[in-house]
Short mmCIF file of C-alpha atoms in Angstrom, two decimals:
data_model
loop_
_atom_site.label_atom_id
_atom_site.label_comp_id
_atom_site.label_asym_id
_atom_site.label_seq_id
_atom_site.Cartn_x
_atom_site.Cartn_y
_atom_site.Cartn_z
CA MET Q 132 -25.33 13.84 57.02
CA GLU Q 133 -28.58 12.63 58.51
CA LYS Q 134 -30.63 10.24 56.38
CA LYS Q 135 -34.38 10.60 55.88
CA ASN Q 136 -36.58 8.66 58.27
CA ILE Q 137 -37.50 5.94 55.80
CA GLN Q 138 -37.88 2.23 56.47
CA TRP Q 139 -35.26 1.33 53.90
CA ASP Q 140 -35.75 -2.41 54.18
CA SER Q 141 -39.47 -2.21 53.42
CA ILE Q 142 -39.74 0.21 50.48
CA GLY Q 143 -40.66 -1.22 47.08
CA PHE Q 144 -39.59 -0.41 43.56
CA GLY Q 145 -41.73 2.69 43.10
CA TYR Q 146 -41.69 6.49 43.04
CA ILE Q 147 -40.96 8.46 46.22
CA GLN Q 148 -40.63 12.16 45.50
CA THR Q 149 -37.33 13.67 46.59
CA GLU Q 150 -36.46 17.33 47.11
CA GLN Q 151 -34.37 18.36 44.12
CA ARG Q 152 -34.17 17.51 40.43
CA TYR Q 153 -32.10 18.86 37.53
CA VAL Q 154 -33.56 20.77 34.58
CA ALA Q 155 -31.89 22.08 31.42
CA ASN Q 156 -33.61 23.65 28.40
CA TYR Q 157 -32.65 23.75 24.74
CA ARG Q 158 -33.70 26.92 22.90
CA ASP Q 159 -32.31 28.90 19.96
CA GLY Q 160 -30.00 26.08 19.00
CA LYS Q 161 -28.21 25.56 22.32
CA TRP Q 162 -28.53 24.05 25.79
CA ASP Q 163 -28.53 26.37 28.79
CA ASN Q 164 -26.36 25.62 31.82
CA GLY Q 165 -29.18 23.87 33.67
CA GLY Q 166 -29.61 23.65 37.42
CA LEU Q 167 -31.53 22.22 40.34
CA THR Q 168 -35.16 22.94 41.17
CA ASP Q 169 -37.58 21.84 43.87
CA GLU Q 170 -40.51 21.91 41.40
CA ALA Q 171 -41.51 18.35 40.50
CA ASN Q 172 -44.38 19.27 38.17
CA ILE Q 173 -44.07 20.18 34.48
CA THR Q 174 -46.34 22.59 32.61
CA LEU Q 175 -46.46 22.27 28.82
CA ASN Q 176 -48.72 23.41 26.02
CA GLU Q 177 -51.31 20.87 24.87
CA CYS Q 178 -49.64 20.80 21.46
CA ALA Q 179 -46.13 20.03 22.78
CA CYS Q 180 -44.28 17.65 20.49
CA VAL Q 181 -43.86 15.07 23.26
CA PHE Q 182 -47.66 14.72 23.44
CA GLN Q 183 -48.32 14.68 19.73
CA TYR Q 184 -45.46 12.59 18.33
CA ALA Q 185 -43.80 10.96 21.37
CA GLN Q 186 -40.46 12.66 20.81
CA THR Q 187 -38.88 11.55 24.07
CA CYS Q 188 -36.14 9.26 25.35
CA PHE Q 189 -34.88 8.30 28.80
CA GLU Q 190 -32.24 6.52 30.83
CA GLY Q 191 -32.04 4.70 34.15
CA LEU Q 192 -29.14 4.31 36.57
CA LYS Q 193 -28.50 4.02 40.30
CA ALA Q 194 -26.47 5.62 43.07
CA TYR Q 195 -25.25 3.45 45.95
CA THR Q 196 -23.71 3.73 49.38
CA THR Q 197 -20.60 1.57 49.36
CA LYS Q 198 -19.25 -0.47 52.26
CA ASP Q 199 -16.82 2.33 53.19
CA GLY Q 200 -19.61 4.94 53.26
CA LYS Q 201 -19.02 6.64 49.92
CA ILE Q 202 -21.87 7.53 47.56
CA VAL Q 203 -21.18 6.44 44.01
CA ALA Q 204 -22.89 5.97 40.65
CA PHE Q 205 -22.29 3.04 38.31
CA ARG Q 206 -20.93 3.85 34.82
CA PRO Q 207 -22.94 7.07 34.19
CA ASP Q 208 -20.76 7.82 31.18
CA LEU Q 209 -22.36 4.88 29.35
CA ASN Q 210 -25.85 6.17 30.16
CA ALA Q 211 -24.81 9.57 28.86
CA GLN Q 212 -23.51 8.11 25.60
CA ARG Q 213 -26.57 5.89 25.15
CA MET Q 214 -28.79 8.95 25.49
CA VAL Q 215 -26.69 10.66 22.82
CA ASP Q 216 -27.37 7.68 20.55
CA SER Q 217 -31.10 7.82 21.33
CA CYS Q 218 -31.21 11.55 20.60
CA ASN Q 219 -29.43 11.13 17.29
CA GLN Q 220 -31.97 8.55 16.17
CA LEU Q 221 -34.94 10.71 17.25
CA LYS Q 222 -33.52 13.96 15.80
CA MET Q 223 -33.18 15.51 19.25
CA PRO Q 224 -30.21 17.66 20.29
CA ALA Q 225 -27.97 15.52 22.48
CA LEU Q 226 -27.02 16.88 25.88
CA PRO Q 227 -23.21 16.92 26.14
CA VAL Q 228 -21.87 13.89 28.00
CA GLU Q 229 -20.01 16.08 30.51
CA GLN Q 230 -23.19 18.01 31.33
CA PHE Q 231 -25.12 14.75 31.76
CA ILE Q 232 -22.57 13.39 34.25
CA ASP Q 233 -22.43 16.70 36.12
CA ALA Q 234 -26.26 16.68 36.34
CA VAL Q 235 -26.17 13.16 37.82
CA LYS Q 236 -23.70 14.33 40.47
CA GLN Q 237 -25.76 17.41 41.30
CA VAL Q 238 -28.96 15.42 41.76
CA VAL Q 239 -27.32 12.78 43.94
CA LYS Q 240 -25.58 15.37 46.13
CA ALA Q 241 -28.78 17.40 46.53
CA ASN Q 242 -30.71 14.27 47.54
CA ALA Q 243 -27.95 12.55 49.51
CA ALA Q 244 -30.29 12.12 52.49
CA TYR Q 245 -32.36 9.81 50.29
CA VAL Q 246 -29.46 7.54 49.31
CA PRO Q 247 -30.16 4.34 51.28
CA PRO Q 248 -27.46 3.09 53.66
CA TYR Q 249 -25.15 0.24 52.77
CA GLY Q 250 -26.61 -3.18 53.43
CA SER Q 251 -30.24 -2.04 53.29
CA GLY Q 252 -30.87 -3.63 49.90
CA ALA Q 253 -32.15 -0.28 48.63
CA THR Q 254 -30.59 2.24 46.23
CA LEU Q 255 -31.25 5.68 44.78
CA TYR Q 256 -32.69 5.29 41.28
CA LEU Q 257 -32.03 8.12 38.80
CA ARG Q 258 -34.25 8.77 35.79
CA PRO Q 259 -32.77 11.13 33.18
CA PHE Q 260 -35.19 11.96 30.36
CA MET Q 261 -35.61 14.41 27.49
CA MET Q 262 -38.66 15.61 25.55
CA GLY Q 263 -39.72 17.96 22.79
CA THR Q 264 -41.53 20.83 24.50
CA ASN Q 265 -42.65 23.41 21.92
CA SER Q 266 -45.93 23.24 19.98
CA VAL Q 267 -45.74 21.06 16.85
CA ILE Q 268 -48.80 20.14 14.79
CA GLY Q 269 -47.11 18.99 11.56
CA VAL Q 270 -45.02 15.83 11.76
CA LYS Q 271 -41.52 17.14 12.40
CA PRO Q 272 -38.99 17.38 15.24
CA ALA Q 273 -39.48 19.97 17.95
CA SER Q 274 -37.21 23.01 18.10
CA GLU Q 275 -37.19 23.27 21.89
CA TYR Q 276 -36.40 20.52 24.42
CA GLN Q 277 -36.17 19.92 28.13
CA PHE Q 278 -33.79 17.51 29.87
CA ARG Q 279 -34.49 16.46 33.43
CA ILE Q 280 -33.19 14.04 36.06
CA PHE Q 281 -35.20 13.08 39.10
CA ALA Q 282 -34.25 10.67 41.88
CA THR Q 283 -36.27 8.22 43.93
CA PRO Q 284 -35.14 5.71 46.55
CA VAL Q 285 -36.15 2.18 45.62
CA GLY Q 286 -36.08 -1.14 47.35
CA PRO Q 287 -34.88 -4.40 45.83
CA TYR Q 288 -36.72 -5.41 42.71
CA PHE Q 289 -37.58 -8.74 44.32
CA LYS Q 290 -39.43 -8.50 47.63
CA GLY Q 291 -38.97 -11.60 49.72
CA GLY Q 292 -36.08 -12.99 47.71
CA VAL Q 293 -35.39 -14.05 44.16
CA ARG Q 294 -38.09 -16.04 42.38
CA PRO Q 295 -37.21 -17.50 38.99
CA LEU Q 296 -39.56 -16.18 36.34
CA THR Q 297 -41.87 -17.93 33.92
CA VAL Q 298 -41.84 -16.17 30.56
CA ARG Q 299 -43.51 -16.81 27.23
CA ILE Q 300 -42.50 -16.54 23.61
CA SER Q 301 -44.48 -13.59 22.25
CA ASP Q 302 -46.66 -13.59 19.15
CA LEU Q 303 -46.18 -9.82 18.86
CA ASP Q 304 -43.05 -7.94 17.84
CA ARG Q 305 -41.14 -5.53 20.04
CA ALA Q 306 -39.26 -3.66 17.32
CA ALA Q 307 -38.97 -3.58 13.54
CA PRO Q 308 -35.75 -4.31 11.66
CA HIS Q 309 -33.86 -1.03 11.14
CA GLY Q 310 -36.29 0.67 13.54
CA THR Q 311 -35.80 2.04 17.06
CA GLY Q 312 -35.26 -1.13 19.09
CA HIS Q 313 -31.61 -0.24 19.72
CA ILE Q 314 -32.36 3.05 21.51
CA LYS Q 315 -34.15 3.90 24.75
CA ALA Q 316 -37.14 5.68 23.23
CA GLY Q 317 -40.34 6.01 25.23
CA LEU Q 318 -42.35 4.80 22.24
CA ASN Q 319 -40.67 1.37 22.43
CA TYR Q 320 -42.01 0.86 25.93
CA ALA Q 321 -45.49 2.14 25.09
CA MET Q 322 -45.65 -0.53 22.38
CA SER Q 323 -44.90 -3.25 24.94
CA LEU Q 324 -47.61 -2.29 27.46
CA TYR Q 325 -50.47 -4.22 25.86
CA ASN Q 326 -48.36 -7.34 25.66
CA ILE Q 327 -46.98 -7.24 29.21
CA VAL Q 328 -50.44 -6.73 30.70
CA ASP Q 329 -51.71 -9.65 28.64
CA ALA Q 330 -48.77 -11.79 29.76
CA HIS Q 331 -49.52 -11.06 33.41
CA GLU Q 332 -53.18 -11.87 32.90
CA GLN Q 333 -52.16 -15.21 31.38
CA GLY Q 334 -49.89 -16.00 34.33
CA TYR Q 335 -46.51 -15.12 32.81
CA ASP Q 336 -43.93 -12.70 34.18
CA GLU Q 337 -42.58 -11.41 30.86
CA ASN Q 338 -42.51 -11.80 27.08
CA ILE Q 339 -39.54 -12.91 25.03
CA TYR Q 340 -39.59 -11.29 21.60
CA LEU Q 341 -38.25 -12.98 18.49
CA ASP Q 342 -36.71 -11.35 15.45
CA PRO Q 343 -39.59 -10.04 13.29
CA GLN Q 344 -38.11 -11.19 9.98
CA THR Q 345 -37.76 -14.93 10.60
CA ARG Q 346 -39.27 -15.39 14.08
CA THR Q 347 -36.58 -18.00 14.80
CA LYS Q 348 -34.06 -15.98 16.85
CA LEU Q 349 -34.23 -14.51 20.36
CA GLU Q 350 -34.01 -10.75 20.78
CA GLU Q 351 -34.96 -9.45 24.25
CA THR Q 352 -37.91 -8.91 26.58
CA GLY Q 353 -40.01 -5.78 26.98
CA GLY Q 354 -37.55 -4.27 29.44
CA ALA Q 355 -34.42 -6.42 29.70
CA ASN Q 356 -31.70 -8.19 27.76
CA ILE Q 357 -31.35 -11.98 27.88
CA ILE Q 358 -28.37 -13.99 29.12
CA LEU Q 359 -27.93 -17.75 28.77
CA ILE Q 360 -25.38 -20.11 30.27
CA LYS Q 361 -24.11 -23.43 28.92
CA GLY Q 362 -21.21 -25.05 30.76
CA ASN Q 363 -18.67 -22.31 31.36
CA THR Q 364 -19.96 -20.08 28.55
CA LEU Q 365 -22.17 -16.99 28.85
CA VAL Q 366 -24.19 -16.32 25.70
CA THR Q 367 -26.23 -13.22 24.81
CA PRO Q 368 -28.36 -12.72 21.68
CA LYS Q 369 -26.94 -10.38 19.06
CA SER Q 370 -29.24 -8.23 16.92
CA GLY Q 371 -29.36 -4.72 15.51
CA SER Q 372 -32.69 -4.08 17.22
CA ILE Q 373 -31.65 -4.99 20.79
CA LEU Q 374 -31.10 -2.21 23.32
CA PRO Q 375 -27.41 -2.24 24.36
CA SER Q 376 -27.91 -2.83 28.07
CA ILE Q 377 -25.17 -1.40 30.28
CA THR Q 378 -25.79 -4.19 32.78
CA ARG Q 379 -25.39 -6.82 30.05
CA ARG Q 380 -22.15 -5.29 28.82
CA SER Q 381 -20.86 -5.20 32.39
CA LEU Q 382 -21.85 -8.83 32.99
CA LEU Q 383 -19.99 -9.95 29.87
CA TYR Q 384 -16.83 -8.29 31.18
CA VAL Q 385 -17.31 -9.72 34.67
CA ALA Q 386 -17.88 -13.21 33.28
CA LYS Q 387 -14.67 -13.16 31.25
CA GLU Q 388 -12.29 -11.12 33.40
CA TYR Q 389 -13.45 -11.98 36.93
CA LEU Q 390 -14.94 -15.47 36.60
CA GLY Q 391 -12.89 -16.92 33.75
CA MET Q 392 -15.91 -17.77 31.61
CA GLU Q 393 -16.11 -17.81 27.85
CA VAL Q 394 -18.48 -15.17 26.41
CA GLU Q 395 -20.39 -15.16 23.15
CA GLU Q 396 -22.51 -12.45 21.56
CA ARG Q 397 -24.23 -14.22 18.70
CA GLU Q 398 -27.55 -15.08 17.12
CA VAL Q 399 -29.44 -17.41 19.46
CA TYR Q 400 -32.09 -19.63 17.90
CA LEU Q 401 -35.35 -20.56 19.60
CA SER Q 402 -34.69 -24.17 18.63
CA GLU Q 403 -31.54 -24.33 20.80
CA LEU Q 404 -33.05 -22.95 24.02
CA ASP Q 405 -33.35 -26.37 25.64
CA THR Q 406 -29.57 -26.86 25.38
CA PHE Q 407 -28.85 -24.15 27.97
CA GLU Q 408 -28.58 -24.77 31.71
CA GLU Q 409 -29.40 -21.29 33.05
CA CYS Q 410 -31.22 -18.22 31.80
CA GLY Q 411 -31.68 -14.70 33.10
CA LEU Q 412 -32.98 -11.24 32.23
CA CYS Q 413 -30.59 -8.40 32.97
CA GLY Q 414 -31.07 -4.68 33.51
CA THR Q 415 -30.59 -1.81 35.94
CA ALA Q 416 -33.59 -2.56 38.14
CA ALA Q 417 -32.81 -6.11 39.27
CA VAL Q 418 -29.32 -6.64 37.80
CA ILE Q 419 -30.29 -10.24 36.94
CA SER Q 420 -33.75 -11.82 37.12
CA PRO Q 421 -33.42 -15.61 36.83
CA VAL Q 422 -35.70 -17.44 34.42
CA GLY Q 423 -36.85 -20.92 35.38
CA LYS Q 424 -39.18 -21.70 32.52
CA ILE Q 425 -39.98 -20.48 29.00
CA VAL Q 426 -43.30 -21.42 27.44
CA ASP Q 427 -43.43 -21.58 23.66
CA HIS Q 428 -47.11 -22.02 22.74
CA GLY Q 429 -47.66 -24.88 25.13
CA ARG Q 430 -44.15 -26.34 24.91
CA GLU Q 431 -42.35 -25.85 28.20
CA ILE Q 432 -38.59 -25.30 28.26
CA CYS Q 433 -37.51 -25.87 31.87
CA PHE Q 434 -33.94 -24.96 32.76
CA PRO Q 435 -31.97 -27.35 34.99
CA SER Q 436 -31.31 -24.45 37.39
CA GLY Q 437 -34.92 -24.83 38.47
CA MET Q 438 -37.74 -22.65 39.81
CA THR Q 439 -36.53 -22.03 43.36
CA ASP Q 440 -33.32 -19.97 43.08
CA MET Q 441 -30.77 -18.50 40.72
CA GLY Q 442 -28.55 -20.97 38.94
CA ALA Q 443 -25.07 -21.27 40.43
CA LYS Q 444 -23.25 -19.35 37.68
CA THR Q 445 -25.99 -16.72 37.38
CA LYS Q 446 -25.76 -16.17 41.12
CA LYS Q 447 -21.99 -15.77 40.93
CA LEU Q 448 -22.39 -13.20 38.15
CA TYR Q 449 -24.98 -11.34 40.23
CA GLU Q 450 -22.88 -11.37 43.39
CA THR Q 451 -19.76 -10.23 41.57
CA LEU Q 452 -21.38 -7.31 39.76
CA THR Q 453 -23.27 -6.11 42.83
CA GLY Q 454 -20.07 -6.48 44.84
CA ILE Q 455 -18.34 -4.18 42.37
CA GLN Q 456 -21.20 -1.69 42.64
CA MET Q 457 -21.23 -1.76 46.44
CA GLY Q 458 -17.46 -1.53 46.85
CA THR Q 459 -16.77 -4.99 48.27
CA ILE Q 460 -14.99 -6.14 45.09
CA PRO Q 461 -12.42 -3.98 43.25
CA ALA Q 462 -13.94 -2.34 40.17
CA PRO Q 463 -12.46 -2.04 36.69
CA GLU Q 464 -11.05 1.41 36.00
CA GLY Q 465 -13.72 3.99 35.24
CA TRP Q 466 -16.73 1.91 36.32
CA ILE Q 467 -17.38 3.68 39.62
CA CYS Q 468 -18.11 7.41 39.66
CA GLU Q 469 -17.47 8.69 43.19
CA ILE Q 470 -19.86 11.51 44.05
CA MET Q 471 -19.32 12.17 47.76
#
């Protein structure tokens, strides 16, 4: 199969339209069989529920070319289940997990020429999403929905190498207790836009949000979970309003089973931040983004790992997980979904 004529080593993390995407519609109480289309545009009524009441959720995952030339996806079953959880919270009809995984395979196969070659540093990013499509003027769930997956080749999240981030403790809240922070709802990300733009204008790369009730415990950032390392222990904040990152869950397993580290999922207090040696933000886009410094209203918390590179243990976590994804390190059973 001939690849597209793209300079794989120079593309950024942005949208490049590919040829096929998957579409399924929910009407009269059931999902249709869905299928591929070359139409990238969507036409909806001005009163569609997604426009009026933001009834939408999404996912993000990647397809890779492994060292032996196979095209695979990483743990799509977890993305499928997380979308089920998001739909349940937003009173949307969940797409069956099997149909979700089959849709992922169809989209990757149809756009195989856009899957970057092994060693290029690029991947094929997949964006599954669902929205209420029929007209709704009173505040209530839609009765009709559309599920779609599109694909776009993306370059590495960091151009020119990894640069440890400088982040700030936010004065604003990301999610309310017992709210929607634990699901991947579009509205959560809309709420973070003001704050991330302000952070960038103030010279910070991201915001760290605290628990809204006591404002003493770490939760997550606008788009990533937090990991912290002390000695041989990997620690991640635990809260009912944190999105259950698939990357974070995978890193916890890798830390314990591959690297022999201790792992803790617990409440992490702002007051103990300066006891950790390394810090990172984890998610699909970059796997791990190292943090060099956290600024808490003028007080600087500088991690011993520094501002020039990943910390040693963070780097080992990154290299091990990406090695599993790219086929250079044996994967746990069920983690790699071979597509072609």
